[in-house]
Coordinates of C-alpha atoms in Angstrom, one line a residue:
Chain A
M15 CA 0.0 0.0 0.0
T16 CA 1.4 3.3 -1.0
L17 CA 1.1 6.5 1.1
L18 CA -1.6 7.8 -1.3
D19 CA -3.5 4.5 -1.1
F20 CA -3.4 4.8 2.7
A21 CA -4.4 8.5 2.7
R22 CA -7.3 8.0 0.2
G23 CA -8.4 4.8 1.9
P24 CA -8.2 4.0 5.6
A25 CA -6.9 7.4 6.8
I26 CA -9.6 9.6 5.3
H27 CA -12.2 7.0 5.9
W28 CA -11.5 6.7 9.6
S29 CA -11.0 10.4 10.1
L30 CA -14.5 10.9 8.6
I31 CA -15.9 8.3 11.0
I32 CA -14.2 10.1 13.9
L33 CA -15.5 13.5 12.6
I34 CA -19.1 12.3 12.5
A35 CA -19.1 10.3 15.7
G36 CA -17.2 13.0 17.5
T37 CA -19.3 15.9 16.3
I38 CA -22.6 14.1 17.3
W39 CA -21.0 13.1 20.6
R40 CA -20.0 16.7 21.4
L41 CA -23.2 18.3 20.2
L42 CA -25.5 15.9 22.1
G43 CA -23.3 15.8 25.2
V44 CA -23.5 19.6 25.5
L45 CA -26.9 20.4 24.2
V46 CA -28.7 17.8 26.4
L47 CA -27.2 19.7 29.4
T48 CA -29.6 22.7 29.0
R49 CA -30.3 24.7 32.1
G50 CA -34.1 24.1 32.0
A51 CA -36.7 26.8 31.8
D52 CA -36.2 30.1 33.5
L53 CA -39.3 30.3 35.7
S54 CA -39.2 34.1 36.1
R55 CA -41.5 36.1 33.9
P56 CA -39.7 37.2 30.7
R57 CA -39.4 41.0 30.3
D58 CA -39.5 40.6 26.6
A59 CA -42.2 38.5 25.0
F60 CA -40.1 38.0 21.9
G61 CA -37.1 36.6 23.8
N62 CA -36.8 33.4 21.7
F63 CA -37.1 35.3 18.5
K64 CA -34.5 37.8 19.6
G65 CA -32.2 34.9 20.6
Y66 CA -32.3 33.6 17.1
R67 CA -31.8 37.0 15.7
T68 CA -28.6 37.4 17.7
V69 CA -27.1 34.5 15.7
F70 CA -27.0 36.9 12.8
S71 CA -26.8 40.3 14.6
R72 CA -23.5 39.2 16.2
A73 CA -22.0 38.5 12.8
W74 CA -20.4 41.9 13.0
P75 CA -19.2 43.6 16.2
S76 CA -21.2 46.5 17.7
G77 CA -20.1 50.0 16.9
E78 CA -18.2 50.5 20.1
F79 CA -15.8 47.7 19.3
T80 CA -15.3 48.6 15.6
T81 CA -11.9 50.2 16.0
A82 CA -10.6 47.5 18.3
T83 CA -11.8 44.5 16.3
R84 CA -12.0 45.7 12.7
Y85 CA -8.8 44.0 11.6
Q86 CA -9.4 40.5 12.9
T87 CA -13.1 40.6 12.0
A88 CA -12.4 41.5 8.4
M89 CA -9.5 39.1 8.2
A90 CA -11.5 36.3 9.7
Y91 CA -14.3 36.9 7.1
V92 CA -11.8 36.9 4.3
F93 CA -10.3 33.6 5.6
H94 CA -13.6 31.9 6.2
I95 CA -15.1 32.9 2.8
A96 CA -11.9 32.1 0.9
T97 CA -11.6 28.7 2.6
L98 CA -15.2 27.9 1.9
I99 CA -14.7 28.7 -1.8
V100 CA -11.6 26.5 -1.9
V101 CA -13.2 23.7 -0.1
I102 CA -16.3 23.5 -2.3
G103 CA -15.1 25.3 -5.5
I104 CA -12.1 23.4 -6.9
V105 CA -12.6 20.4 -9.0
P106 CA -10.6 17.8 -7.0
H107 CA -12.5 18.7 -3.9
I108 CA -15.8 18.4 -5.7
E109 CA -14.7 15.0 -7.0
F110 CA -14.0 13.9 -3.5
I111 CA -17.4 15.1 -2.3
T112 CA -19.1 13.5 -5.3
G113 CA -17.3 10.2 -4.4
L114 CA -18.7 10.5 -0.9
T115 CA -22.2 11.8 -1.4
G116 CA -23.0 11.6 -5.1
L117 CA -23.6 15.4 -5.3
S118 CA -21.9 17.4 -8.0
W119 CA -21.6 21.0 -9.2
P120 CA -19.4 23.0 -11.6
G121 CA -15.9 23.8 -10.4
L122 CA -13.7 26.9 -10.6
P123 CA -10.7 27.1 -13.1
N124 CA -7.5 26.1 -11.4
A125 CA -6.1 29.6 -11.5
A126 CA -9.0 31.0 -9.6
G127 CA -8.8 28.2 -7.0
V128 CA -5.1 28.9 -6.5
A129 CA -5.8 32.6 -6.1
V130 CA -8.5 32.1 -3.5
G131 CA -6.3 29.5 -1.7
V132 CA -3.5 32.0 -1.5
I133 CA -5.9 34.6 -0.1
A134 CA -7.0 32.2 2.5
L135 CA -3.5 31.4 3.5
V136 CA -2.4 35.0 3.7
S137 CA -5.4 36.0 5.8
L138 CA -4.6 33.0 8.1
L139 CA -1.1 34.3 8.5
A140 CA -2.4 37.8 9.2
L141 CA -4.6 36.4 12.0
I142 CA -1.8 34.4 13.6
M143 CA 0.5 37.4 13.5
R144 CA -2.0 39.4 15.4
R145 CA -2.5 36.6 17.9
V146 CA 1.2 36.3 18.5
S147 CA 1.9 40.0 18.6
K148 CA -0.9 40.7 21.2
P149 CA -0.7 37.9 23.7
A150 CA -2.6 39.9 26.4
I151 CA -5.7 40.2 24.2
Y152 CA -5.9 36.5 23.2
C153 CA -4.5 34.6 26.2
S154 CA -3.8 31.8 23.7
T155 CA -3.5 28.2 24.7
W156 CA -1.8 25.4 22.9
G157 CA -5.2 24.4 21.5
D158 CA -5.4 27.7 19.6
Y159 CA -2.1 27.2 18.0
F160 CA -2.7 23.6 17.3
A161 CA -6.1 24.5 15.6
W162 CA -4.2 27.0 13.5
V163 CA -1.6 24.5 12.4
V164 CA -4.4 21.9 11.6
I165 CA -6.1 24.4 9.4
A166 CA -3.0 25.9 7.8
A167 CA -1.6 22.5 6.9
P168 CA -4.2 21.5 4.3
L169 CA -3.9 24.9 2.7
V170 CA -0.2 24.8 2.4
T171 CA 0.0 21.2 1.3
G172 CA -2.9 21.6 -1.2
L173 CA -1.2 24.6 -2.8
M174 CA 2.1 22.7 -2.9
A175 CA 0.4 19.6 -4.5
F176 CA -1.2 21.8 -7.1
A177 CA 2.0 23.6 -7.9
H178 CA 4.0 20.4 -8.0
L179 CA 6.4 21.7 -5.3
G180 CA 8.3 19.5 -3.0
P181 CA 7.9 15.7 -3.3
R182 CA 6.4 13.9 -6.3
Y183 CA 2.7 14.8 -7.0
E184 CA 1.2 11.6 -5.6
T185 CA 3.2 11.9 -2.4
M186 CA 2.3 15.6 -1.9
L187 CA -1.4 14.7 -2.7
A188 CA -1.1 12.0 0.0
I189 CA 0.3 14.4 2.5
H190 CA -2.5 16.9 1.7
I191 CA -5.1 14.2 2.2
L192 CA -3.5 13.1 5.5
S193 CA -3.5 16.7 6.7
V194 CA -7.2 16.9 6.0
A195 CA -7.6 13.6 7.8
L196 CA -5.9 15.2 10.8
L197 CA -8.3 18.2 10.5
F198 CA -11.4 15.9 10.4
A199 CA -10.2 13.8 13.3
W200 CA -9.3 16.8 15.5
F201 CA -12.3 18.9 14.5
P202 CA -14.8 17.7 17.2
F203 CA -12.4 17.9 20.0
G204 CA -10.8 21.4 19.6
K205 CA -11.7 25.0 18.9
L206 CA -12.7 24.1 15.4
M207 CA -16.1 23.0 16.9
H208 CA -16.9 26.7 16.9
A209 CA -18.3 25.9 13.4
F210 CA -21.2 24.4 15.3
W211 CA -21.1 26.1 18.7
F212 CA -21.3 29.7 17.4
V213 CA -25.0 29.2 16.5
F214 CA -25.9 27.9 20.0
S215 CA -23.7 30.2 22.0
R216 CA -25.0 33.3 20.2
A217 CA -28.6 32.1 20.5
Q218 CA -28.2 31.2 24.2
S219 CA -26.8 34.7 24.9
G220 CA -29.6 36.3 22.9
V221 CA -32.3 34.4 24.7
A222 CA -30.8 34.9 28.1
Y223 CA -30.4 38.7 27.6
A224 CA -33.8 39.1 26.0
H225 CA -35.5 37.3 28.9
K226 CA -34.0 39.9 31.2
G227 CA -35.0 42.7 28.9
V228 CA -31.5 43.6 27.9
R229 CA -31.2 45.1 24.4
I230 CA -28.5 43.5 22.4
Chain B
M20 CA 16.2 -14.6 -36.6
A21 CA 18.9 -12.4 -37.9
T22 CA 22.2 -13.9 -39.0
A23 CA 24.3 -10.7 -39.2
A24 CA 27.3 -10.5 -36.9
T25 CA 26.9 -6.9 -35.9
L26 CA 23.9 -4.6 -35.6
G27 CA 25.3 -2.4 -38.3
E28 CA 25.4 -5.2 -40.8
L29 CA 21.9 -6.2 -39.9
L30 CA 20.5 -2.6 -40.4
R31 CA 22.3 -2.2 -43.7
S32 CA 21.0 -5.5 -44.9
Q33 CA 17.5 -4.3 -44.1
G34 CA 17.9 -1.1 -46.0
I35 CA 18.1 1.2 -43.0
S36 CA 20.0 4.3 -44.0
R37 CA 22.8 5.7 -41.9
R38 CA 20.8 8.9 -41.4
A39 CA 17.8 6.9 -40.1
F40 CA 20.1 5.0 -37.8
L41 CA 21.7 8.2 -36.4
K42 CA 18.2 9.7 -35.9
F43 CA 17.3 6.6 -33.9
C44 CA 20.5 7.0 -31.9
S45 CA 19.8 10.7 -31.2
A46 CA 16.2 9.9 -30.2
T47 CA 17.3 7.1 -27.9
A48 CA 20.1 9.1 -26.4
S49 CA 17.7 11.9 -25.8
M50 CA 15.1 9.6 -24.2
M51 CA 17.7 7.9 -22.0
A52 CA 19.2 11.3 -21.0
I53 CA 22.5 10.5 -22.5
P54 CA 24.5 13.7 -23.4
A55 CA 24.2 14.6 -27.1
G56 CA 28.0 14.4 -27.5
M57 CA 27.7 10.7 -26.8
V58 CA 25.5 10.0 -29.8
P59 CA 28.4 9.2 -32.3
A60 CA 30.0 7.0 -29.7
M61 CA 26.6 5.3 -29.1
A62 CA 26.1 4.8 -32.8
E63 CA 29.5 3.3 -33.2
A64 CA 29.1 1.0 -30.2
L65 CA 25.6 0.0 -31.4
E66 CA 26.8 -0.6 -34.9
K67 CA 29.6 -2.8 -33.7
A68 CA 27.5 -4.5 -31.0
Q69 CA 27.8 -8.2 -31.1
R70 CA 24.7 -10.3 -30.8
Q71 CA 23.6 -10.5 -27.2
S72 CA 22.2 -13.7 -25.9
V73 CA 18.7 -13.2 -24.5
I74 CA 16.5 -15.6 -22.7
W75 CA 12.8 -14.5 -22.6
M76 CA 10.7 -16.1 -19.9
S77 CA 6.9 -15.9 -20.1
F78 CA 5.1 -16.8 -16.9
Q79 CA 1.6 -15.7 -15.8
E80 CA 1.1 -13.2 -18.7
C81 CA -1.1 -12.5 -21.7
T82 CA 1.6 -12.1 -24.3
G83 CA 0.5 -8.5 -24.7
C84 CA 4.1 -7.3 -24.0
T85 CA 5.5 -9.4 -26.8
E86 CA 2.7 -8.3 -29.1
A87 CA 3.3 -4.6 -28.4
L88 CA 6.9 -5.0 -29.3
L89 CA 6.4 -7.0 -32.5
R90 CA 3.0 -5.9 -33.9
S91 CA 4.1 -2.5 -35.1
N92 CA 2.7 -1.6 -38.5
A93 CA 6.1 -1.1 -40.1
P94 CA 9.5 -2.6 -39.1
S95 CA 11.2 0.0 -37.0
I96 CA 14.8 0.2 -35.8
E97 CA 13.4 -0.7 -32.4
S98 CA 12.0 -4.0 -33.7
L99 CA 15.2 -4.6 -35.7
I100 CA 17.2 -4.3 -32.6
F101 CA 14.9 -6.9 -31.1
D102 CA 15.6 -9.0 -34.2
F103 CA 19.3 -8.5 -33.8
I104 CA 19.6 -9.9 -30.3
S105 CA 20.1 -13.6 -30.1
L106 CA 16.7 -14.5 -28.7
D107 CA 17.6 -18.1 -27.6
Y108 CA 14.3 -18.9 -25.9
H109 CA 10.9 -17.4 -26.2
H110 CA 7.7 -19.5 -26.2
T111 CA 5.7 -17.4 -28.6
L112 CA 8.4 -16.8 -31.1
Q113 CA 10.6 -19.8 -31.2
A114 CA 10.0 -22.5 -33.8
A115 CA 11.0 -25.3 -31.5
S116 CA 8.6 -26.8 -29.0
G117 CA 8.6 -29.3 -26.2
R118 CA 12.0 -30.8 -25.3
A119 CA 13.8 -29.1 -28.2
A120 CA 12.7 -25.7 -26.8
E121 CA 13.9 -26.5 -23.3
A122 CA 17.1 -27.8 -24.7
A123 CA 17.7 -24.5 -26.5
R124 CA 17.2 -22.7 -23.1
E125 CA 19.7 -25.0 -21.3
E126 CA 22.2 -24.7 -24.2
A127 CA 22.0 -20.9 -24.0
M128 CA 22.3 -21.0 -20.3
H129 CA 25.5 -23.1 -20.4
A130 CA 27.0 -21.4 -23.5
H131 CA 26.6 -17.9 -22.1
A132 CA 26.7 -18.6 -18.4
G133 CA 26.9 -15.3 -16.5
D134 CA 26.6 -13.3 -19.7
Y135 CA 23.0 -13.6 -21.0
L136 CA 20.3 -11.1 -20.5
L137 CA 17.1 -12.5 -19.0
L138 CA 13.8 -10.8 -19.9
V139 CA 10.8 -11.9 -17.9
D140 CA 7.2 -11.1 -18.6
G141 CA 4.4 -12.3 -16.4
S142 CA 4.3 -12.8 -12.6
I143 CA 5.4 -15.9 -10.8
P144 CA 2.9 -17.9 -8.8
M145 CA 4.2 -19.1 -5.4
V146 CA 1.8 -22.0 -5.6
K147 CA 4.0 -23.9 -8.0
A148 CA 1.2 -26.0 -9.6
Y149 CA -0.6 -23.0 -11.0
S150 CA 1.9 -22.5 -13.9
T151 CA 4.4 -24.9 -15.2
I152 CA 6.5 -25.1 -18.4
A153 CA 7.7 -28.6 -19.5
G154 CA 6.8 -29.8 -16.0
I155 CA 9.0 -27.2 -14.4
S156 CA 7.3 -24.6 -12.2
N157 CA 7.7 -21.0 -13.0
L158 CA 9.3 -20.4 -9.7
D159 CA 12.0 -23.0 -10.2
M160 CA 12.6 -22.0 -13.8
L161 CA 13.1 -18.4 -12.9
L162 CA 15.5 -19.2 -10.0
E163 CA 17.5 -21.5 -12.2
T164 CA 17.7 -19.2 -15.2
A165 CA 18.3 -16.0 -13.2
A166 CA 21.4 -17.6 -11.5
G167 CA 23.4 -17.3 -14.7
A168 CA 22.0 -14.0 -16.0
S169 CA 24.1 -10.9 -16.2
A170 CA 21.0 -8.7 -15.7
I171 CA 17.3 -9.1 -15.6
I172 CA 14.7 -6.9 -17.4
A173 CA 11.2 -7.3 -16.0
V174 CA 9.0 -6.5 -18.9
G175 CA 5.4 -5.4 -18.2
T176 CA 3.6 -4.7 -14.9
C177 CA 3.1 -8.4 -14.1
A178 CA 6.8 -9.2 -14.1
A179 CA 7.7 -5.8 -12.5
Y180 CA 5.1 -5.6 -9.8
G181 CA 2.8 -8.6 -10.0
G182 CA 0.2 -7.0 -12.2
L183 CA -3.2 -8.6 -12.8
P184 CA -2.4 -12.0 -11.4
K185 CA -1.4 -10.3 -8.1
A186 CA -4.6 -8.4 -7.9
A187 CA -6.8 -9.2 -4.9
P188 CA -7.5 -11.9 -4.0
N189 CA -4.3 -13.1 -5.7
P190 CA -5.4 -16.8 -6.0
T191 CA -2.0 -18.0 -7.3
Q192 CA 0.0 -16.0 -4.7
A193 CA 1.7 -14.3 -7.6
V194 CA 4.8 -12.2 -7.0
S195 CA 7.1 -10.0 -9.1
V196 CA 10.6 -10.8 -10.2
E197 CA 12.3 -8.5 -7.7
E198 CA 10.4 -10.1 -4.9
L199 CA 12.3 -13.3 -5.7
I200 CA 15.7 -12.3 -7.1
T201 CA 17.7 -10.0 -5.0
D202 CA 21.3 -10.6 -6.1
K203 CA 21.1 -9.5 -9.7
P204 CA 20.7 -6.1 -11.4
I205 CA 17.0 -5.9 -12.2
I206 CA 15.3 -3.2 -14.1
N207 CA 11.5 -2.8 -14.3
I208 CA 9.8 -1.7 -17.5
P209 CA 6.2 -1.7 -16.4
G210 CA 3.1 -1.1 -18.5
C211 CA 0.2 -3.1 -19.7
P212 CA 1.9 -3.4 -22.1
P213 CA 5.1 -1.2 -21.8
L214 CA 6.1 1.2 -24.6
P215 CA 8.2 -0.8 -27.1
L216 CA 10.7 2.0 -27.2
A217 CA 11.2 1.6 -23.4
I218 CA 12.1 -2.1 -23.9
T219 CA 14.4 -1.5 -26.8
G220 CA 15.8 1.7 -25.3
V221 CA 16.9 -0.2 -22.2
I222 CA 18.3 -3.0 -24.4
A223 CA 20.2 -0.4 -26.6
H224 CA 21.6 1.2 -23.4
Y225 CA 22.7 -2.2 -22.2
L226 CA 24.3 -3.0 -25.6
T227 CA 26.2 0.2 -25.7
M228 CA 27.1 1.0 -22.1
G229 CA 27.2 -2.5 -20.7
T230 CA 25.0 -1.4 -17.8
L231 CA 21.4 -0.8 -17.0
P232 CA 20.2 2.8 -17.0
Q233 CA 19.4 4.9 -13.9
V234 CA 16.2 3.9 -12.2
D235 CA 13.6 5.5 -9.9
H236 CA 12.6 4.3 -6.4
I237 CA 10.6 1.4 -7.9
G238 CA 13.2 0.2 -10.3
R239 CA 11.9 1.9 -13.5
P240 CA 14.3 3.7 -16.0
L241 CA 14.1 7.4 -15.2
S242 CA 14.4 8.2 -18.8
F243 CA 11.0 6.7 -19.6
F244 CA 9.3 6.9 -16.2
G245 CA 10.7 10.1 -14.8
E246 CA 7.7 12.3 -15.4
N247 CA 4.0 11.8 -14.9
I248 CA 1.7 11.7 -17.9
H249 CA -0.4 14.6 -16.7
D250 CA 2.5 17.0 -16.9
R251 CA 3.1 16.0 -20.6
C252 CA -0.5 15.6 -21.6
Y253 CA -1.7 17.7 -24.5
R254 CA -5.1 18.0 -22.7
R255 CA -3.4 19.7 -19.7
P256 CA -4.5 23.2 -20.7
F257 CA -8.1 22.1 -20.4
Y258 CA -7.4 20.8 -16.9
D259 CA -6.0 24.2 -15.9
R260 CA -9.0 26.0 -17.4
G261 CA -11.4 23.7 -15.6
L262 CA -12.8 22.2 -18.8
F263 CA -13.6 18.6 -18.3
A264 CA -15.4 15.8 -20.2
E265 CA -18.2 14.6 -17.8
T266 CA -19.2 11.6 -19.9
F267 CA -17.7 9.8 -22.9
D268 CA -20.2 11.3 -25.3
D269 CA -20.7 14.9 -24.1
E270 CA -19.5 18.1 -25.6
G271 CA -16.3 18.0 -23.6
A272 CA -15.5 14.5 -24.8
R273 CA -16.1 15.6 -28.4
K274 CA -13.9 18.7 -28.0
G275 CA -11.1 16.8 -26.4
W276 CA -11.2 18.3 -22.9
C277 CA -9.5 16.9 -19.9
L278 CA -10.6 13.3 -18.8
Y279 CA -9.7 13.9 -15.1
K280 CA -13.3 13.5 -14.0
L281 CA -13.7 10.3 -16.0
G282 CA -11.0 8.7 -13.9
C283 CA -7.9 9.5 -15.8
K284 CA -4.9 8.4 -13.6
A285 CA -2.3 10.5 -15.5
P286 CA -1.6 12.7 -12.5
E287 CA -0.3 9.7 -10.5
T288 CA 1.1 7.7 -13.4
Y289 CA 4.7 7.9 -14.5
N290 CA 5.3 6.8 -18.1
A291 CA 6.3 8.3 -21.5
C292 CA 3.0 7.6 -23.3
A293 CA 2.1 11.2 -23.7
H294 CA 5.2 12.1 -25.7
V295 CA 6.6 8.8 -27.1
K296 CA 3.0 7.6 -27.9
W297 CA 2.1 4.3 -29.6
N298 CA 2.1 2.9 -33.1
D299 CA 5.1 4.9 -34.3
G300 CA 3.9 8.1 -32.5
V301 CA 0.3 7.9 -33.8
S302 CA -1.7 8.2 -30.6
F303 CA -2.0 7.1 -26.9
P304 CA -5.0 6.2 -24.8
I305 CA -5.8 9.8 -23.7
Q306 CA -5.6 11.0 -27.3
S307 CA -8.0 8.3 -28.3
G308 CA -10.5 9.6 -25.7
H309 CA -10.0 7.3 -22.7
G310 CA -8.3 8.3 -19.5
C311 CA -5.1 6.7 -18.4
I312 CA -5.7 3.7 -16.2
G313 CA -2.3 3.9 -14.5
C314 CA -1.0 0.6 -15.9
S315 CA 2.7 1.3 -15.2
E316 CA 2.1 1.7 -11.4
P317 CA 2.3 -1.1 -8.9
N318 CA -1.1 -2.6 -7.9
F319 CA -3.0 -0.5 -10.3
W320 CA -5.8 -3.1 -10.5
D321 CA -6.5 -2.7 -6.8
K322 CA -6.4 1.1 -6.7
G323 CA -10.2 1.7 -6.9
G324 CA -12.3 1.9 -10.0
I325 CA -10.8 2.8 -13.4
Y326 CA -13.5 5.5 -13.7
D327 CA -13.0 6.9 -10.2
S328 CA -11.1 10.1 -10.4
V329 CA -7.7 10.6 -8.6
P330 CA -8.9 12.6 -5.6
M331 CA -11.9 10.4 -4.8
G332 CA -11.7 8.7 -1.4
Q333 CA -11.7 4.9 -1.5
F334 CA -14.2 4.1 1.2
G335 CA -14.9 0.6 2.1
S336 CA -18.7 1.0 2.5
G337 CA -21.2 3.7 3.2
P338 CA -22.9 2.0 6.3
K339 CA -19.7 2.6 8.3
I340 CA -20.4 6.3 8.3
G341 CA -24.0 5.6 9.5
A342 CA -22.6 3.3 12.1
A343 CA -20.2 6.1 13.2
A344 CA -23.2 8.5 13.5
T345 CA -24.9 5.9 15.7
V346 CA -21.8 5.5 17.9
G347 CA -21.8 9.3 18.2
V348 CA -25.4 9.4 19.3
V349 CA -24.9 6.7 21.8
V350 CA -21.7 8.1 23.3
G351 CA -23.1 11.7 23.3
A352 CA -26.4 10.6 24.9
G353 CA -24.4 8.5 27.5
A354 CA -22.1 11.5 28.3
A355 CA -25.1 13.8 28.6
A356 CA -27.0 11.4 30.8
L357 CA -24.0 11.0 33.1
A358 CA -23.5 14.7 33.3
R359 CA -27.2 15.4 34.0
G360 CA -27.2 12.7 36.7
K361 CA -24.1 14.3 38.3
K362 CA -25.7 17.7 38.1
H363 CA -28.9 16.6 39.7
K364 CA -27.0 14.8 42.4
T365 CA -25.0 17.9 43.1
E366 CA -28.1 20.1 43.2
A367 CA -29.8 17.6 45.6
D368 CA -26.7 17.6 47.8
L369 CA -26.7 21.4 47.9
H370 CA -30.4 21.6 48.7
S371 CA -30.1 19.0 51.5
G372 CA -27.4 21.1 53.0
D373 CA -29.6 24.1 53.1

């Protein structure tokens, strides 16, 4: 079995199994632990609605924080959108998803995929530079840095595989797939779970504040 | 079988001009990455080359490798070089059969002991009874013949890496030549079948230099297997522009767009098909509209479907993902139940303390 056979076969297969089992485990394990109903009379009859609204209204920081958070908010948006385009837009990824689910859609030209991939990588570098240069703001733990490495690795290896840099193409492709396997396997257990948690944490805050009549 | 004493004599007797011969030498030198300054020396050495004794062993194979070499539409210098060697034993080609054929092999082995070139096509079954020649198992015959060979050329993917006979479930327990012979110089010329020029190029190199050419990490001559087909493919610009054939009869297929989505294995396959091509440079599989199946790579039969594209994951079965989701539900529910129980117990303890 070559490295590519291992990466495309057992590695990615088991990482997907860990991803799915782990994500459901974490979601259920936390969501079942709700606080129960607040028995006090709500000050805002539309508390639940406002809670859901918060999921979207917190997509951009309030005006008071604009100056302090503009840089990382903008960079984070650039990173997330560029990464999403790369993940679902380039043909090899669509082929992978088609192999897994049967779904298919048109892909981007390679040049566009590379450009967006570079943008994603540059924005990720911009974010880590800010984190490193302002330790007092972030109070980073090893988990933050590990999550960054786990996300940066597929971008770097994917661009290298496409450009035929480093080892032979099939080896680089195997390393790229293995880096994605690491991302999948780590996803449920680290900070990357924010992809799911952000909805619930924002909604929970919104409901709690609305119940107390706080405008947010 | 040729009777000329040297290759030069043979070529002249066949009406091959000096110019055509030098063109062949230049092309071969270029393919084998031999410096251009060496071409006259190579031509001279080839012209004076004495007939090399060659024993060709065919084991678990389909004769496609021999066919590819011999069924060219016009006699080429490549095929004449093949004519020129003293092919002392080859099932398909020799006139003798039965005991006379085996006698020819034994005679060549004794007359040229330590000096003959051994070409092998086909894999070797470790279960001896599955393939025998004149009552001798393939395994025994290979071990006996390889002992006196100066070098071994494994022709075709079956001899080089086991090929089709070795594909799962490998009922004959087939193995490749290099899995059995470790004390002789071996070069692999894989392909199903290999490019004829790769076979004769290696033989020409051996005749002129007396050595086997430089090989990659899986024993293939770098000169023919140093680059992947994707990098040399004339359809590569369509890959870069994101233009793909989605089926074998759509607009993309008719316009000759990239076959990546139809399972073309060119990005992970190392061979010279895209620039040397077949039938005297007429075409190659991708040019004829079918993706590369990766036939020069080890275990290519077992690397997923021929029409599954390179980046597709090779998952055993879908239900495993469903089973994983179920495991997640069970573990998650279990964790939550434990946590709730602990929470209630803590609350009860707190209240009882009030």
